[in-house]
Short mmCIF file of C-alpha atoms in Angstrom, two decimals:
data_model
loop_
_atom_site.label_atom_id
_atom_site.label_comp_id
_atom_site.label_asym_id
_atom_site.label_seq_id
_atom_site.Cartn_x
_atom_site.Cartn_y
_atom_site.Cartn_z
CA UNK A 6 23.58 4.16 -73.87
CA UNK A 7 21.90 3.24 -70.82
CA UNK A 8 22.64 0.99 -68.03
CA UNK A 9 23.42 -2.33 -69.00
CA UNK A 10 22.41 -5.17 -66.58
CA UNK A 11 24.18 -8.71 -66.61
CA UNK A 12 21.44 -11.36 -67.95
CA UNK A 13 23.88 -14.36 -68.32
CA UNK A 14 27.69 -15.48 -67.80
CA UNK A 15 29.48 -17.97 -70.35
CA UNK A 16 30.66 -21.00 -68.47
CA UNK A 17 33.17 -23.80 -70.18
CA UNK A 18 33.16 -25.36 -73.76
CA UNK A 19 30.68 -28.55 -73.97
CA UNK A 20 31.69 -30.79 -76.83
CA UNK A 21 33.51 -30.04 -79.89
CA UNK A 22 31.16 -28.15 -81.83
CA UNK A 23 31.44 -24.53 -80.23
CA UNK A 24 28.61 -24.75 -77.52
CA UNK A 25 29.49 -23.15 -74.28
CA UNK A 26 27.39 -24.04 -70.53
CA UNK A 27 25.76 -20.56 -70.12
CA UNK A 28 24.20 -19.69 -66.50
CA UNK A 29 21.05 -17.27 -67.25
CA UNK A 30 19.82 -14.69 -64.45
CA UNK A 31 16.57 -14.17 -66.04
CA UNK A 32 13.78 -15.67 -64.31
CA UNK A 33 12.64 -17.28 -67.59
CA UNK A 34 16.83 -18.87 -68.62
CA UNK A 35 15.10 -18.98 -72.45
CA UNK A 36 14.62 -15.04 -72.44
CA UNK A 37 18.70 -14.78 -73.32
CA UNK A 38 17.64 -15.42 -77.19
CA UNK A 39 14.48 -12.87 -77.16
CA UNK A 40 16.81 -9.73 -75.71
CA UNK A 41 18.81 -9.63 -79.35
CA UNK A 42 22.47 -9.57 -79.22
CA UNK A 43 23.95 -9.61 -75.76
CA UNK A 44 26.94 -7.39 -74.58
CA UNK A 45 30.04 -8.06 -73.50
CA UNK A 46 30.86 -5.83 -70.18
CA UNK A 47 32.46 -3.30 -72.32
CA UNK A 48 29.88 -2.91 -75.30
CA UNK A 49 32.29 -3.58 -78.12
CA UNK A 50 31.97 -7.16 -78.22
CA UNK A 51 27.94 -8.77 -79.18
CA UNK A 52 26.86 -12.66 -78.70
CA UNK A 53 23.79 -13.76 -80.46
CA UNK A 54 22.27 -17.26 -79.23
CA UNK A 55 22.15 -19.44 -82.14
CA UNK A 56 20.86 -22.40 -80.43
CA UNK A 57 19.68 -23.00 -76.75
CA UNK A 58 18.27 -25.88 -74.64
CA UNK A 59 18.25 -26.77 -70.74
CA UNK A 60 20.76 -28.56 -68.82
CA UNK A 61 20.90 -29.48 -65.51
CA UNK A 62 21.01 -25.98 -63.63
CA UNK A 63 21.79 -23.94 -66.79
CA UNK A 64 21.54 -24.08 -70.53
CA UNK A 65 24.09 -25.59 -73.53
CA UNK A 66 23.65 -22.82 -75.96
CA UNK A 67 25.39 -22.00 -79.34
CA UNK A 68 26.63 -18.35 -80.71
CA UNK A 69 26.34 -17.38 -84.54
CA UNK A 70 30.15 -17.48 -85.59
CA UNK A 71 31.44 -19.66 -83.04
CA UNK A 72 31.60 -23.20 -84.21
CA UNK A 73 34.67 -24.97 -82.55
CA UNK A 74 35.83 -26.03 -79.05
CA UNK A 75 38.84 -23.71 -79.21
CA UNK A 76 36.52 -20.87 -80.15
CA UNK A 77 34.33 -21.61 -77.25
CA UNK A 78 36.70 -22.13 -74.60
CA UNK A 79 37.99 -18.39 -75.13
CA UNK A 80 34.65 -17.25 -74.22
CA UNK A 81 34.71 -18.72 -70.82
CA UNK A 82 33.63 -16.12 -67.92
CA UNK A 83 32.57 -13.51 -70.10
CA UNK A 84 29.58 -12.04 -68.74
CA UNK A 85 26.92 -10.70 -70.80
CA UNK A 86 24.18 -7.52 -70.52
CA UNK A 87 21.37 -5.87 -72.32
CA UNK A 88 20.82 -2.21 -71.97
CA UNK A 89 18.12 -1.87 -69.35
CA UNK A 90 15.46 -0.46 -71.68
CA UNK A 91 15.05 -3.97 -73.13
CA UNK A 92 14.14 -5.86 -70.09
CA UNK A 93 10.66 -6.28 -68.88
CA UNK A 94 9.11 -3.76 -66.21
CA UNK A 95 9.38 -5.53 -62.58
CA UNK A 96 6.17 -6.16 -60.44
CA UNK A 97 5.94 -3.74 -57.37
CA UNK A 98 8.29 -4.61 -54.90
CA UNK A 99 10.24 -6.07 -57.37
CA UNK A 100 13.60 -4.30 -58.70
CA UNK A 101 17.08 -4.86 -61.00
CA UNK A 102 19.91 -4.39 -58.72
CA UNK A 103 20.98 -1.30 -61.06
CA UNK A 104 18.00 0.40 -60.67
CA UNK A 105 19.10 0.17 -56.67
CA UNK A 106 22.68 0.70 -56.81
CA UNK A 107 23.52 4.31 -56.74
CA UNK A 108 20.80 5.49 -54.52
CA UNK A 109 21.11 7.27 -51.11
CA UNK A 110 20.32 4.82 -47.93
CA UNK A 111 18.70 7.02 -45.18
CA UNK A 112 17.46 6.01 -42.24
CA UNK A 113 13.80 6.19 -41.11
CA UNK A 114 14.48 9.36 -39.61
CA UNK A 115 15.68 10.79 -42.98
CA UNK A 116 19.09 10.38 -41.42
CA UNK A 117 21.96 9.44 -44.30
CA UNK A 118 23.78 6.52 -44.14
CA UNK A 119 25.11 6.11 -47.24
CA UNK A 120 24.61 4.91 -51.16
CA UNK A 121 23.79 1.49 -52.05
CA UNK A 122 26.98 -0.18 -53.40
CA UNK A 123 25.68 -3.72 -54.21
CA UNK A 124 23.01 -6.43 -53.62
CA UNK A 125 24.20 -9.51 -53.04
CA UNK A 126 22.60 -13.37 -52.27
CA UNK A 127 24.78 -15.90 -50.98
CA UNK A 128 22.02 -18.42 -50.76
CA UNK A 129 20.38 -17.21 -47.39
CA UNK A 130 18.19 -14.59 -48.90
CA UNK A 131 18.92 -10.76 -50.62
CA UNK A 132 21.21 -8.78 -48.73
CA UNK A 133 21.75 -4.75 -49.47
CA UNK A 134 25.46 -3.55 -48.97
CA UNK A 135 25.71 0.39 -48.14
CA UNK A 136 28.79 2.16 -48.43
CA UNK A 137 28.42 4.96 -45.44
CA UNK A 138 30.39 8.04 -45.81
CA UNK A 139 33.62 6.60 -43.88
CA UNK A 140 33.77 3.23 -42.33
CA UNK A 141 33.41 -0.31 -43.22
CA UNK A 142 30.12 -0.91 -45.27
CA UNK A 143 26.98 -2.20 -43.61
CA UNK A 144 24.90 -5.76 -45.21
CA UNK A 145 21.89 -5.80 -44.35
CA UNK A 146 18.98 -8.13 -45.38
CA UNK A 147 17.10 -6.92 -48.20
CA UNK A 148 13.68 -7.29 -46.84
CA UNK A 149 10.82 -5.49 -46.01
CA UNK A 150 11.31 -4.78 -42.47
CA UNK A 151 14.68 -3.26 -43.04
CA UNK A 152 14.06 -1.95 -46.05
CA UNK A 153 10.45 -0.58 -45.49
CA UNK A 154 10.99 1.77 -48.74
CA UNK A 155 12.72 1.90 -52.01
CA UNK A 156 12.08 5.25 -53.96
CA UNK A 157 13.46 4.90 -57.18
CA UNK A 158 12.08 8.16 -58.43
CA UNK A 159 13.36 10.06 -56.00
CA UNK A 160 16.92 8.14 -55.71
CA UNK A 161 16.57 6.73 -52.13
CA UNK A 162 16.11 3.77 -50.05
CA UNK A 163 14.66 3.93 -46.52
CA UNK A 164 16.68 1.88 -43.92
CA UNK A 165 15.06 0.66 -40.53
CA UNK A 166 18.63 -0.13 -38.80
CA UNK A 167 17.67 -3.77 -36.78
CA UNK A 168 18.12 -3.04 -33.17
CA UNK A 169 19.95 -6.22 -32.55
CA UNK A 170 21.64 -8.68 -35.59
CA UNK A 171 20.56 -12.40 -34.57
CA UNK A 172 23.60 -14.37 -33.21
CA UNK A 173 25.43 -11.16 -31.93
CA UNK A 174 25.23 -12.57 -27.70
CA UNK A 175 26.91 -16.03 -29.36
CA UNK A 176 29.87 -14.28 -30.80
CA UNK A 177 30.25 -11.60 -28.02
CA UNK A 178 30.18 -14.94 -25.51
CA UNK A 179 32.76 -16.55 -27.75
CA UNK A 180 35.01 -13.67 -27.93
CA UNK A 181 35.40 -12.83 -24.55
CA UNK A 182 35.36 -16.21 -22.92
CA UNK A 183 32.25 -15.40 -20.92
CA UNK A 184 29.52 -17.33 -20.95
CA UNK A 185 25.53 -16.12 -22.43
CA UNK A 186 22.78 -15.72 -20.25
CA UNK A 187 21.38 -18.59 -19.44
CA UNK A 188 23.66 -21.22 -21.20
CA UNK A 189 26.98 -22.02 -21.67
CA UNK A 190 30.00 -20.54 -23.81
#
């Protein structure tokens, strides 16, 4: 089987009749019922949307065979994939975080740094977490101008390491008590 990617995570029971809040990550939330049945993490377990429609910041949705609160409450948290086959091809620049996680991180020089472990976004933008050989990981923002290349076919990602990380004067001036250039502490 091939990769399976995470399209959608079942949130709590709503009502009594066995719908469940589900939170898409599909740019389209209404492309959940078009995939056929979704996975649970572990492939044994399938979900078919019976019924979907929009909600607030996610969709009330029904599965075939689940038709009462208790039933629907057990589902809660249970994440759900497609193999990767079955999702539509990405524009250029434009990637699946499986396709990306895996690959070797080098720097511009073709030095290695590492292998992408995750991509993450906690609301300020894409960030790119590498997993160097030994040491702490490095997150870095998942943009253009530190990430000038992504080579899928040839397993790789090309990192331009930012000379200096915004904010870094700030935090050296708070932890040693010294004040910035130019300001105060």
């Amino acid at each position: 089987m091939s990769a399976l990617v995470c399209v959608a995570r079942i949130g709590a029971a709503h009502g009594v009749r066995g719908a469940v809040k589900l939170w898409t990550f599909t740019e389209d939330p209404f492309a959940v019922r078009r995939y056929g049945p979704l996975l649970a993490k572990d492939g044994k377990r399938q979900f078919e949307v019976a019924t979907a429609r929009e909600a607030k910041d996610h969709l009330v949705a029904t599965f075939k065979g689940v038709t009462t609160r208790d039933e629907a409450e057990r589902l809660n948290g249970i994440e759900l994939y497609v193999p990767r086959e079955k999702l539509p091809a990405t524009d250029a620049d434009e990637y699946y975080h499986t396709d990306l996680i895996g690959l070797a991180a080098v720097t511009t020089d073709g030095d290695a740094l590492g292998r992408v472990l995750a991509i993450h976004n906690f609301g300020a933008g894409d960030i790119i977490e590498i997993a160097p050989p030994k040491g702490a990981t490095l997150l870095l923002p998942f943009s253009n101008a530190v990430v000038p290349e992504v080579d899928i076919a040839g397993g790789r990602v090309v990192i331009a390491l930012p000379q200096e990380v915004e904010g870094e004067d700030e935090q050296e001036a708070l932890s040693t008590g010294r004040p910035r250039e130019g300001g105060d502490p």
